[in-house]
Amino acid sequence: AIFVPQALTKGSGLDNGNMKVIHQHKREHLEERVISALSGVTIPTVIDSLFPNENNSILIPIVEALCKNGFLQGSLSTYKSSTATSNAINAKNHVNTTRNAIFTPHIYTYTQRNYVDSLFQTNGFLTEKMWISLGLSRNRIEAFVKEAFPEAVLLQKCIIEPNKILSPLVESVQSAISNKSFVDLRSLLPDDIASNCDDVREIIHQHIRDLLSAQQSLRDNFFRGSIVIDDDLVLFF
């Protein structure tokens, strides 16, 4: 920071015009430091952890502008953080709320997206536990998956790929109808999906019925059949 005593600015030529030059130089120097520091970042980084002595009200708009103009390859998300301070005079605690921000480089988002795509393509599903472990929100994981797999089915606690998860269930119901038998549908689901009864109910009562409805005879037989869902079994017979 550059400190210029007010006494030196009076009658010295350091009036408004020259002071603007000083502030502009200071801003440009800060921009150079920001670009240098954040260009090498590969994971989400809290801004004030890199610049603890800078004022966030000045720093954050600079980072936002650099991201917007393409000088930084990443995005900025802001949040409010609170810190408690003690007042020695009246012995009361005060909470100071400051604006902070996290810089997320595009390379990190790109790496996450590729990992999510690979995991979903291999397993045919993603559960809430999986995306939380990756540090992703529900909205972010939905955006990733729906962009690459538009046919993906969104359930309460997981996202499934219909060809890998639903098709085997439909085939088993068809076989049970043809053989006048029964099938334990839960046993055909991955354990991570089968462990959530709400998702299992939605799969059976909504999505399986929708797939079978295209075939009139199968749909009628499915509706005439019985479905039992509890903590241990999902039976169609």
Coordinates of C-alpha atoms in Angstrom, one line a residue:
A1 CA 0.0 0.0 0.0
I2 CA 1.1 3.6 -0.7
F3 CA 0.5 6.1 2.1
V4 CA 0.6 9.8 1.3
P5 CA 0.0 12.1 4.2
Q6 CA -2.6 14.7 3.6
A7 CA -0.2 17.5 4.6
L8 CA 2.1 16.6 1.7
T9 CA -0.7 16.8 -0.9
K10 CA -1.6 20.4 -0.1
G11 CA 0.2 22.8 -2.3
S12 CA 2.6 20.1 -3.4
G13 CA 1.2 19.2 -6.8
L14 CA -0.2 15.9 -5.5
D15 CA -3.8 17.1 -6.0
N16 CA -6.8 15.1 -7.3
G17 CA -5.2 14.3 -10.7
N18 CA -1.9 13.0 -9.3
M19 CA -3.7 11.1 -6.5
K20 CA -5.8 9.3 -9.2
V21 CA -2.5 8.3 -10.9
I22 CA -1.3 6.9 -7.6
H23 CA -4.5 4.9 -7.0
Q24 CA -4.4 3.7 -10.6
H25 CA -0.8 2.5 -10.2
K26 CA -1.8 0.8 -7.0
R27 CA -4.7 -1.0 -8.6
E28 CA -2.6 -2.2 -11.6
H29 CA 0.0 -3.5 -9.2
L30 CA -2.6 -5.4 -7.3
E31 CA -4.1 -6.8 -10.5
E32 CA -0.6 -8.1 -11.5
R33 CA -0.3 -9.8 -8.1
V34 CA -3.7 -11.4 -8.4
I35 CA -3.1 -12.7 -11.9
S36 CA 0.3 -14.1 -10.8
A37 CA -1.2 -15.8 -7.7
L38 CA -4.4 -17.2 -9.2
S39 CA -3.0 -18.3 -12.6
G40 CA -1.2 -21.2 -10.8
V41 CA -4.2 -22.3 -8.7
T42 CA -5.6 -25.8 -9.5
I43 CA -8.2 -26.2 -6.8
P44 CA -10.9 -23.8 -5.3
T45 CA -9.2 -21.2 -3.2
V46 CA -10.4 -18.7 -0.7
I47 CA -9.3 -15.3 -1.9
D48 CA -8.3 -13.7 1.4
S49 CA -6.1 -16.8 2.1
L50 CA -3.8 -15.5 -0.6
F51 CA -4.1 -11.8 0.2
P52 CA -4.7 -11.5 3.9
N53 CA -3.6 -7.9 4.1
E54 CA -5.8 -6.6 1.3
N55 CA -9.3 -5.1 1.6
N56 CA -11.8 -7.6 0.1
S57 CA -14.1 -4.8 -0.9
I58 CA -11.4 -3.7 -3.4
L59 CA -9.9 -7.2 -4.1
I60 CA -13.1 -9.1 -5.0
P61 CA -14.2 -6.6 -7.7
I62 CA -10.7 -6.8 -9.2
V63 CA -10.8 -10.6 -9.3
E64 CA -14.4 -10.6 -10.8
A65 CA -13.3 -8.2 -13.5
L66 CA -10.2 -10.3 -14.4
C67 CA -12.4 -13.4 -14.6
K68 CA -15.0 -11.6 -16.8
N69 CA -12.4 -10.2 -19.1
G70 CA -10.6 -13.5 -19.5
F71 CA -7.3 -12.6 -17.7
L72 CA -8.1 -15.4 -15.2
Q73 CA -9.4 -18.8 -16.3
G74 CA -12.0 -19.5 -13.6
S75 CA -15.0 -18.2 -11.8
L76 CA -15.7 -16.5 -8.5
S77 CA -18.4 -17.3 -6.0
T78 CA -18.9 -14.9 -3.1
Y79 CA -20.2 -15.6 0.4
K80 CA -20.5 -13.8 3.7
S81 CA -18.3 -14.8 6.7
S82 CA -18.8 -13.8 10.3
T83 CA -16.2 -13.3 13.0
A84 CA -16.9 -12.6 16.6
T85 CA -14.9 -9.9 18.4
S86 CA -14.8 -9.0 22.1
N87 CA -15.4 -5.4 23.2
A88 CA -13.2 -4.8 26.3
I89 CA -15.3 -1.8 27.4
N90 CA -18.7 -3.4 27.8
A91 CA -17.5 -7.1 27.6
K92 CA -20.0 -7.8 24.8
N93 CA -19.3 -9.9 21.8
H94 CA -19.9 -8.4 18.4
V95 CA -20.2 -10.2 15.1
N96 CA -18.5 -8.7 12.1
T97 CA -19.8 -9.9 8.7
T98 CA -17.4 -9.6 5.8
R99 CA -17.7 -10.5 2.1
N100 CA -15.4 -13.2 1.0
A101 CA -15.0 -15.2 -2.2
I102 CA -13.8 -18.5 -3.6
F103 CA -11.9 -18.7 -6.9
T104 CA -12.5 -21.9 -8.8
P105 CA -10.2 -22.5 -11.8
H106 CA -11.7 -23.9 -15.0
I107 CA -9.2 -26.8 -14.9
Y108 CA -10.7 -27.9 -11.6
T109 CA -14.3 -27.8 -13.0
Y110 CA -13.1 -29.6 -16.2
T111 CA -11.4 -32.3 -14.1
Q112 CA -14.5 -32.7 -11.9
R113 CA -16.8 -32.9 -15.0
N114 CA -14.7 -35.6 -16.6
Y115 CA -14.6 -37.6 -13.4
V116 CA -18.3 -37.4 -13.0
D117 CA -19.0 -38.4 -16.6
S118 CA -16.7 -41.4 -16.3
L119 CA -18.2 -42.5 -13.0
F120 CA -21.7 -42.2 -14.3
Q121 CA -21.0 -43.9 -17.5
T122 CA -19.3 -46.8 -15.7
N123 CA -21.8 -47.3 -12.9
G124 CA -25.0 -46.1 -14.5
F125 CA -25.8 -44.1 -11.4
L126 CA -24.6 -41.5 -8.9
T127 CA -25.8 -41.2 -5.3
E128 CA -26.0 -38.2 -3.0
K129 CA -23.1 -39.6 -1.0
M130 CA -21.0 -39.8 -4.1
W131 CA -21.5 -36.2 -5.2
I132 CA -21.1 -34.8 -1.7
S133 CA -17.7 -36.6 -1.4
L134 CA -16.7 -34.8 -4.6
G135 CA -17.7 -31.4 -3.1
L136 CA -20.5 -30.9 -5.5
S137 CA -24.0 -29.5 -4.8
R138 CA -27.2 -31.1 -6.1
N139 CA -27.6 -28.4 -8.7
R140 CA -24.0 -28.7 -9.9
I141 CA -24.2 -32.5 -10.3
E142 CA -27.5 -32.3 -12.1
A143 CA -26.1 -29.8 -14.5
F144 CA -23.0 -31.9 -15.2
V145 CA -25.0 -35.2 -15.7
K146 CA -27.9 -33.7 -17.8
E147 CA -25.5 -32.0 -20.1
A148 CA -23.6 -35.2 -21.0
F149 CA -26.5 -37.6 -20.4
P150 CA -29.8 -35.9 -21.3
E151 CA -31.8 -39.1 -20.7
A152 CA -30.6 -39.4 -17.1
V153 CA -33.4 -39.9 -14.5
L154 CA -33.3 -37.6 -11.4
L155 CA -34.5 -39.3 -8.2
Q156 CA -34.5 -38.0 -4.6
K157 CA -31.2 -39.4 -3.5
C158 CA -29.6 -40.5 -6.8
I159 CA -29.4 -40.0 -10.5
I160 CA -29.7 -43.1 -12.8
E161 CA -29.0 -44.0 -16.4
P162 CA -32.2 -45.7 -17.6
N163 CA -30.6 -48.2 -20.0
K164 CA -28.4 -49.7 -17.2
I165 CA -30.7 -49.4 -14.3
L166 CA -34.3 -49.5 -15.6
S167 CA -34.0 -51.9 -18.6
P168 CA -33.0 -55.0 -16.5
L169 CA -36.0 -54.4 -14.2
V170 CA -38.4 -54.1 -17.2
E171 CA -37.1 -57.3 -18.7
S172 CA -37.5 -59.1 -15.4
V173 CA -41.1 -58.0 -15.0
Q174 CA -41.7 -59.1 -18.6
S175 CA -40.3 -62.5 -17.7
A176 CA -42.4 -62.8 -14.6
I177 CA -45.5 -61.9 -16.5
S178 CA -44.7 -64.5 -19.2
N179 CA -43.8 -67.2 -16.8
K180 CA -46.6 -66.3 -14.3
S181 CA -43.9 -66.0 -11.7
F182 CA -42.5 -63.3 -9.4
V183 CA -39.3 -61.3 -9.3
D184 CA -37.4 -59.5 -6.5
L185 CA -36.8 -56.2 -8.1
R186 CA -34.7 -54.8 -5.3
S187 CA -32.1 -57.5 -5.7
L188 CA -31.6 -56.3 -9.3
L189 CA -30.7 -52.8 -8.1
P190 CA -27.3 -51.6 -6.9
D191 CA -27.1 -51.6 -3.1
D192 CA -26.6 -47.9 -3.0
I193 CA -29.9 -47.3 -4.8
A194 CA -31.8 -50.2 -3.2
S195 CA -31.0 -48.8 0.3
N196 CA -33.4 -45.9 -0.3
C197 CA -37.0 -46.9 -0.3
D198 CA -38.3 -43.6 -1.6
D199 CA -36.2 -43.9 -4.7
V200 CA -37.1 -47.6 -5.2
R201 CA -40.8 -46.7 -5.0
E202 CA -40.4 -44.0 -7.6
I203 CA -38.5 -46.3 -9.9
I204 CA -41.2 -49.0 -9.7
H205 CA -44.4 -47.0 -9.5
Q206 CA -43.4 -44.3 -12.0
H207 CA -40.6 -45.2 -14.3
I208 CA -41.1 -48.9 -14.8
R209 CA -44.8 -48.3 -15.5
D210 CA -44.0 -45.6 -18.0
L211 CA -41.6 -47.9 -19.9
L212 CA -44.2 -50.8 -19.8
S213 CA -47.1 -48.6 -20.9
A214 CA -45.8 -48.6 -24.5
Q215 CA -46.8 -52.3 -24.7
Q216 CA -50.5 -52.6 -24.0
S217 CA -50.6 -56.2 -22.9
L218 CA -47.6 -55.9 -20.6
R219 CA -49.0 -52.6 -19.1
D220 CA -52.4 -54.2 -18.3
N221 CA -50.7 -57.3 -16.7
F222 CA -48.4 -55.1 -14.7
F223 CA -51.3 -53.1 -13.4
R224 CA -53.2 -56.3 -12.5
G225 CA -50.1 -57.6 -10.7
S226 CA -49.1 -56.8 -7.1
I227 CA -46.1 -54.9 -5.9
V228 CA -44.8 -55.3 -2.3
I229 CA -42.2 -52.9 -1.1
D230 CA -40.7 -53.0 2.4
D231 CA -37.3 -52.8 3.9
D232 CA -36.2 -56.2 2.6
L233 CA -38.1 -57.0 -0.6
V234 CA -39.6 -55.4 -3.7
L235 CA -41.7 -58.2 -5.3
F236 CA -43.8 -58.2 -8.4
F237 CA -46.1 -61.1 -8.9

